[in-house]
Amino acid sequence: MQATPPLLEVSGVTVRFGGIVALDQVSFDVQQGTIAGLIGPNGAGKTTLFNCLSRLYTFSEGRINFEGHPLTDHPPHGIASLGIGRTFQNLALFRTMSVRDNVMLGGHCRSSSGFLSNALRLPGVRREEEELSARADEAIRLMDLGDVAQRPVADLPFGTQKRVELARALMSRPKLLLLDEPAGGLNHEEVDGLRQLLKRIQQELKLTMLLVEHHMNLVMRVSDQVVALDFGKKIADGTPAEVQGNPDVIKAYLGVEA
Ligand SMILES: Nc1ncnc2c1ncn2[C@@H]1O[C@H](COP(=O)(O)OP(=O)(O)OP(=O)(O)O)[C@@H](O)[C@H]1O
């Protein structure tokens, strides 16, 4: 039997900004159903890599395959329908709208009905709306947002708003979810809650996730695999324990020989 190829294959990716090499021949794989953490000191190239994966940046060398096919075969606006979703470092929610309405908005990138059928409220449109609504209920349940579903987002604590953003990202039914600093600005208790929710969606949805995160405790506890970058180069790739004990990683963070 043929082994399943990795969901994501990053191979020799290089990005230059003028004289700066933001990513230098970076290669790693992410297997289906796993959580991969991407770490590295400031300026290491994490955001640049994320932006390559969501096709915001074009890489000058290398290749990124998703489900065995080059990402560059698809236009940037086709990335969500391909099955790659993302959250952002800064929340991008509609603050006066309810939690549920914000979540519902996440489903529209996959909506197939056109302007005319929407205007005429054809049966297909109603079916699609019912399906979106059921999916929103599911995302709200998974993110423990049932009690606040009708509340305006602006009334809720920051940690809860972060969960709304995650629920909204789930609406596009991603196969790979890119999480940009999901623990940023959260308190200790909220980070632990987030860790449990990420594990829940990994188990229940079999979702593959790649997270950029500075919160080491979260990365090391939630990830199956950790990839470390420094000055655009990959310096480690392995289990959390392997990467944590890697002398190059310790040196990159502490600036001293391990
Ligand atoms: N649009 C850009 N134009 C020029 N240089 C850039 C651009 N984006 C990133 N860089 C440079 O590329 C390098 C990698 O930056 P990047 O933002 O990817 O790092 P990072 O690991 O995400 O850092 P942080 O943890 O601080 O967010 C840095 O030297 C940065 O200054």
CSV table of C-alpha atoms and ligand atoms in Angstrom, one decimal:
chain,number,residue,atom,x,y,z
A,1,MET,CA,0.0,0.0,0.0
A,2,GLN,CA,1.3,3.5,-0.9
A,3,ALA,CA,1.9,5.7,2.1
A,4,THR,CA,-0.2,8.9,2.3
A,5,PRO,CA,1.9,11.9,1.2
A,6,PRO,CA,2.2,14.7,3.8
A,7,LEU,CA,-0.6,17.2,3.7
A,8,LEU,CA,1.9,20.0,3.4
A,9,GLU,CA,5.4,19.9,1.9
A,10,VAL,CA,7.6,22.9,2.1
A,11,SER,CA,10.7,22.4,0.0
A,12,GLY,CA,13.7,24.7,-0.4
A,13,VAL,CA,11.5,27.9,0.0
A,14,THR,CA,13.5,31.1,-0.3
A,15,VAL,CA,12.2,34.7,0.0
A,16,ARG,CA,14.3,37.8,-0.4
A,17,PHE,CA,13.3,41.4,0.4
A,18,GLY,CA,16.1,43.4,-1.4
A,19,GLY,CA,19.3,42.3,0.4
A,20,ILE,CA,17.4,40.5,3.2
A,21,VAL,CA,17.0,36.8,2.9
A,22,ALA,CA,13.8,36.3,5.0
A,23,LEU,CA,13.6,32.6,4.2
A,24,ASP,CA,16.6,30.6,3.2
A,25,GLN,CA,16.0,27.1,1.7
A,26,VAL,CA,13.4,26.2,4.2
A,27,SER,CA,12.0,22.6,4.0
A,28,PHE,CA,9.7,20.6,6.2
A,29,ASP,CA,6.6,18.4,6.0
A,30,VAL,CA,3.4,18.5,8.0
A,31,GLN,CA,1.5,15.2,8.2
A,32,GLN,CA,-2.3,15.0,8.0
A,33,GLY,CA,-4.0,15.4,11.4
A,34,THR,CA,-1.1,16.8,13.3
A,35,ILE,CA,-0.4,20.1,15.0
A,36,ALA,CA,2.9,21.7,14.0
A,37,GLY,CA,4.4,24.6,15.9
A,38,LEU,CA,6.6,27.2,14.1
A,39,ILE,CA,8.9,29.0,16.4
A,40,GLY,CA,11.9,31.3,16.2
A,41,PRO,CA,13.1,34.6,17.6
A,42,ASN,CA,11.8,38.0,16.2
A,43,GLY,CA,12.7,38.3,12.6
A,44,ALA,CA,13.3,34.6,12.1
A,45,GLY,CA,10.9,34.4,9.1
A,46,LYS,CA,7.8,32.9,10.6
A,47,THR,CA,5.3,35.5,9.3
A,48,THR,CA,7.0,35.4,5.9
A,49,LEU,CA,6.5,31.7,5.7
A,50,PHE,CA,2.8,32.0,6.8
A,51,ASN,CA,2.3,34.6,4.1
A,52,CYS,CA,3.8,32.2,1.5
A,53,LEU,CA,1.4,29.5,2.6
A,54,SER,CA,-1.6,31.9,2.2
A,55,ARG,CA,-0.1,33.1,-1.1
A,56,LEU,CA,0.2,36.7,0.1
A,57,TYR,CA,3.9,36.5,-0.8
A,58,THR,CA,5.5,34.9,-3.8
A,59,PHE,CA,8.6,32.9,-3.1
A,60,SER,CA,11.5,33.2,-5.5
A,61,GLU,CA,12.8,29.6,-5.1
A,62,GLY,CA,11.4,26.4,-3.8
A,63,ARG,CA,8.0,24.7,-3.8
A,64,ILE,CA,5.1,24.3,-1.5
A,65,ASN,CA,2.8,21.3,-2.1
A,66,PHE,CA,-0.6,21.0,-0.6
A,67,GLU,CA,-2.2,17.5,-0.9
A,68,GLY,CA,0.6,16.7,-3.3
A,69,HIS,CA,0.0,19.6,-5.7
A,70,PRO,CA,1.9,22.9,-6.0
A,71,LEU,CA,0.2,25.8,-4.2
A,72,THR,CA,1.3,28.1,-7.0
A,73,ASP,CA,-1.2,26.3,-9.4
A,74,HIS,CA,-3.9,28.2,-7.5
A,75,PRO,CA,-4.5,32.0,-7.4
A,76,PRO,CA,-4.2,33.6,-4.0
A,77,HIS,CA,-7.9,34.1,-3.8
A,78,GLY,CA,-8.4,30.3,-4.4
A,79,ILE,CA,-6.5,29.3,-1.2
A,80,ALA,CA,-9.5,29.2,1.1
A,81,SER,CA,-11.6,27.0,-1.2
A,82,LEU,CA,-8.5,24.7,-1.6
A,83,GLY,CA,-8.8,24.1,2.2
A,84,ILE,CA,-6.3,26.4,3.8
A,85,GLY,CA,-7.8,28.7,6.4
A,86,ARG,CA,-6.0,31.2,8.7
A,87,THR,CA,-6.5,33.4,11.7
A,88,PHE,CA,-4.7,36.7,12.2
A,89,GLN,CA,-2.4,38.1,14.9
A,90,ASN,CA,-4.9,41.0,15.3
A,91,LEU,CA,-8.5,40.2,15.6
A,92,ALA,CA,-10.5,41.0,12.4
A,93,LEU,CA,-14.0,40.7,13.8
A,94,PHE,CA,-17.1,42.9,13.3
A,95,ARG,CA,-17.4,44.3,16.8
A,96,THR,CA,-21.0,45.4,16.9
A,97,MET,CA,-22.2,42.1,15.3
A,98,SER,CA,-23.1,39.1,17.4
A,99,VAL,CA,-20.8,36.2,17.9
A,100,ARG,CA,-23.1,34.0,15.7
A,101,ASP,CA,-23.2,36.5,12.9
A,102,ASN,CA,-19.4,36.8,12.9
A,103,VAL,CA,-19.1,33.1,12.8
A,104,MET,CA,-21.6,32.8,9.9
A,105,LEU,CA,-19.5,35.2,7.9
A,106,GLY,CA,-16.7,32.7,7.8
A,107,GLY,CA,-18.8,30.3,5.7
A,108,HIS,CA,-19.4,32.7,2.8
A,109,CYS,CA,-16.1,32.1,1.0
A,110,ARG,CA,-17.4,28.6,0.2
A,111,SER,CA,-21.0,29.7,-0.6
A,112,SER,CA,-21.7,28.7,-4.2
A,113,SER,CA,-25.0,30.5,-4.9
A,114,GLY,CA,-24.8,33.6,-7.1
A,115,PHE,CA,-26.2,37.1,-6.7
A,116,LEU,CA,-29.4,36.3,-8.8
A,117,SER,CA,-30.3,33.1,-7.0
A,118,ASN,CA,-29.7,34.8,-3.6
A,119,ALA,CA,-32.0,37.8,-4.7
A,120,LEU,CA,-34.7,35.4,-5.8
A,121,ARG,CA,-34.3,33.2,-2.7
A,122,LEU,CA,-34.2,30.0,-4.8
A,123,PRO,CA,-34.5,26.6,-2.9
A,124,GLY,CA,-30.8,26.0,-3.4
A,125,VAL,CA,-30.0,29.2,-1.5
A,126,ARG,CA,-32.3,28.2,1.4
A,127,ARG,CA,-30.6,24.8,1.6
A,128,GLU,CA,-27.2,26.4,1.6
A,129,GLU,CA,-28.3,28.9,4.4
A,130,GLU,CA,-29.6,26.0,6.5
A,131,GLU,CA,-26.3,24.1,6.0
A,132,LEU,CA,-24.3,27.2,7.0
A,133,SER,CA,-26.4,27.7,10.0
A,134,ALA,CA,-25.9,24.1,11.2
A,135,ARG,CA,-22.2,24.5,10.6
A,136,ALA,CA,-22.1,27.7,12.7
A,137,ASP,CA,-23.9,25.9,15.5
A,138,GLU,CA,-21.2,23.2,15.4
A,139,ALA,CA,-18.3,25.7,15.4
A,140,ILE,CA,-19.9,27.6,18.3
A,141,ARG,CA,-20.2,24.3,20.2
A,142,LEU,CA,-16.6,23.3,19.5
A,143,MET,CA,-15.3,26.7,20.7
A,144,ASP,CA,-17.6,26.7,23.8
A,145,LEU,CA,-19.4,29.9,22.7
A,146,GLY,CA,-23.0,28.7,23.1
A,147,ASP,CA,-23.7,31.0,26.1
A,148,VAL,CA,-22.5,34.1,24.3
A,149,ALA,CA,-23.7,33.4,20.7
A,150,GLN,CA,-26.2,36.2,20.6
A,151,ARG,CA,-23.9,38.8,22.4
A,152,PRO,CA,-22.1,41.5,20.4
A,153,VAL,CA,-18.4,40.7,20.1
A,154,ALA,CA,-17.4,44.0,21.6
A,155,ASP,CA,-18.9,43.1,25.0
A,156,LEU,CA,-16.8,40.0,25.4
A,157,PRO,CA,-13.3,39.5,27.0
A,158,PHE,CA,-10.4,39.3,24.5
A,159,GLY,CA,-9.9,35.6,25.1
A,160,THR,CA,-13.5,34.9,24.1
A,161,GLN,CA,-13.1,37.1,21.0
A,162,LYS,CA,-10.1,34.9,20.0
A,163,ARG,CA,-12.3,31.9,20.2
A,164,VAL,CA,-14.9,33.6,18.0
A,165,GLU,CA,-12.1,34.1,15.4
A,166,LEU,CA,-11.3,30.5,15.6
A,167,ALA,CA,-14.9,29.4,15.2
A,168,ARG,CA,-15.2,31.7,12.2
A,169,ALA,CA,-12.0,30.1,10.6
A,170,LEU,CA,-13.6,26.6,11.1
A,171,MET,CA,-16.6,27.6,9.0
A,172,SER,CA,-14.6,27.4,5.7
A,173,ARG,CA,-14.0,23.7,6.6
A,174,PRO,CA,-10.2,24.0,6.3
A,175,LYS,CA,-8.0,20.9,5.9
A,176,LEU,CA,-5.1,23.0,7.1
A,177,LEU,CA,-5.6,25.8,9.6
A,178,LEU,CA,-2.8,28.5,10.0
A,179,LEU,CA,-2.9,30.1,13.4
A,180,ASP,CA,-1.0,33.3,13.8
A,181,GLU,CA,-0.1,33.8,17.5
A,182,PRO,CA,-3.4,32.5,18.8
A,183,ALA,CA,-2.2,32.9,22.4
A,184,GLY,CA,-1.1,36.6,21.9
A,185,GLY,CA,-2.7,38.7,24.7
A,186,LEU,CA,-4.2,35.8,26.6
A,187,ASN,CA,-3.8,35.2,30.3
A,188,HIS,CA,-2.5,32.0,31.7
A,189,GLU,CA,-6.0,30.4,32.2
A,190,GLU,CA,-7.1,31.4,28.7
A,191,VAL,CA,-4.0,29.9,27.2
A,192,ASP,CA,-4.7,26.6,28.9
A,193,GLY,CA,-8.3,26.8,27.6
A,194,LEU,CA,-7.0,27.5,24.1
A,195,ARG,CA,-4.7,24.4,24.3
A,196,GLN,CA,-7.7,22.2,25.2
A,197,LEU,CA,-9.8,23.7,22.3
A,198,LEU,CA,-7.0,23.1,19.8
A,199,LYS,CA,-6.7,19.5,20.9
A,200,ARG,CA,-10.5,19.1,20.7
A,201,ILE,CA,-10.6,20.3,17.1
A,202,GLN,CA,-7.6,18.2,16.2
A,203,GLN,CA,-9.4,15.1,17.6
A,204,GLU,CA,-13.0,15.8,16.5
A,205,LEU,CA,-12.4,17.4,13.1
A,206,LYS,CA,-9.1,15.6,12.3
A,207,LEU,CA,-7.8,19.0,11.5
A,208,THR,CA,-4.2,19.7,10.6
A,209,MET,CA,-2.8,23.0,12.2
A,210,LEU,CA,0.3,25.0,11.8
A,211,LEU,CA,0.8,27.6,14.5
A,212,VAL,CA,3.2,30.5,14.8
A,213,GLU,CA,3.5,31.2,18.5
A,214,HIS,CA,5.8,32.9,20.9
A,215,HIS,CA,4.1,31.2,23.9
A,216,MET,CA,6.6,28.3,24.4
A,217,ASN,CA,4.5,26.5,27.0
A,218,LEU,CA,1.6,26.3,24.6
A,219,VAL,CA,3.7,25.3,21.6
A,220,MET,CA,5.5,22.6,23.5
A,221,ARG,CA,2.3,21.1,25.0
A,222,VAL,CA,0.0,21.3,22.0
A,223,SER,CA,2.3,20.4,19.1
A,224,ASP,CA,3.1,17.0,17.7
A,225,GLN,CA,6.0,18.5,15.7
A,226,VAL,CA,8.0,21.8,16.2
A,227,VAL,CA,9.9,23.5,13.5
A,228,ALA,CA,12.4,26.2,14.6
A,229,LEU,CA,13.7,29.0,12.3
A,230,ASP,CA,16.5,31.5,13.0
A,231,PHE,CA,17.6,34.2,10.5
A,232,GLY,CA,15.4,32.6,7.8
A,233,LYS,CA,17.0,29.2,8.1
A,234,LYS,CA,15.5,26.0,9.6
A,235,ILE,CA,17.6,25.1,12.7
A,236,ALA,CA,15.5,22.3,14.2
A,237,ASP,CA,12.5,20.0,13.3
A,238,GLY,CA,11.3,17.3,15.5
A,239,THR,CA,9.2,16.5,18.6
A,240,PRO,CA,8.7,19.2,21.2
A,241,ALA,CA,11.3,17.5,23.5
A,242,GLU,CA,13.8,17.1,20.7
A,243,VAL,CA,13.5,20.8,19.6
A,244,GLN,CA,13.5,22.1,23.2
A,245,GLY,CA,16.8,20.3,23.9
A,246,ASN,CA,18.4,21.3,20.6
A,247,PRO,CA,21.6,23.4,21.2
A,248,ASP,CA,21.0,25.6,18.2
A,249,VAL,CA,17.5,26.4,19.4
A,250,ILE,CA,18.8,27.3,22.9
A,251,LYS,CA,21.5,29.4,21.4
A,252,ALA,CA,19.0,31.2,19.1
A,253,TYR,CA,16.8,32.1,22.0
A,254,LEU,CA,19.4,32.8,24.7
A,255,GLY,CA,22.1,34.2,22.3
A,256,VAL,CA,24.7,31.9,24.0
A,257,GLU,CA,26.2,28.5,23.3
A,258,ALA,CA,24.2,25.8,25.0
B,1,LIG,N1,7.6,43.1,3.5
B,1,LIG,C1,8.8,43.1,3.9
B,1,LIG,N2,9.7,43.9,3.4
B,1,LIG,C2,11.0,43.9,3.8
B,1,LIG,N3,11.5,43.1,4.7
B,1,LIG,C3,10.7,42.3,5.3
B,1,LIG,C4,9.3,42.2,4.9
B,1,LIG,N4,8.6,41.3,5.7
B,1,LIG,C5,9.6,40.7,6.5
B,1,LIG,N5,10.8,41.3,6.3
B,1,LIG,C6,12.1,41.0,6.9
B,1,LIG,O1,12.2,39.6,6.8
B,1,LIG,C7,12.8,39.0,8.0
B,1,LIG,C8,11.8,38.0,8.5
B,1,LIG,O2,10.6,38.7,9.1
B,1,LIG,P1,9.3,37.9,9.6
B,1,LIG,O3,8.3,39.0,9.9
B,1,LIG,O4,8.9,36.9,8.7
B,1,LIG,O5,9.9,37.3,11.0
B,1,LIG,P2,9.0,36.7,12.2
B,1,LIG,O6,9.7,35.5,12.6
B,1,LIG,O7,7.6,36.6,11.9
B,1,LIG,O8,9.2,37.8,13.4
B,1,LIG,P3,8.2,38.2,14.6
B,1,LIG,O9,8.3,37.1,15.5
B,1,LIG,O10,8.9,39.5,15.1
B,1,LIG,O11,6.9,38.5,14.0
B,1,LIG,C9,13.0,40.2,8.9
B,1,LIG,O12,14.4,40.6,8.8
B,1,LIG,C10,12.1,41.3,8.4
B,1,LIG,O13,12.6,42.5,8.7
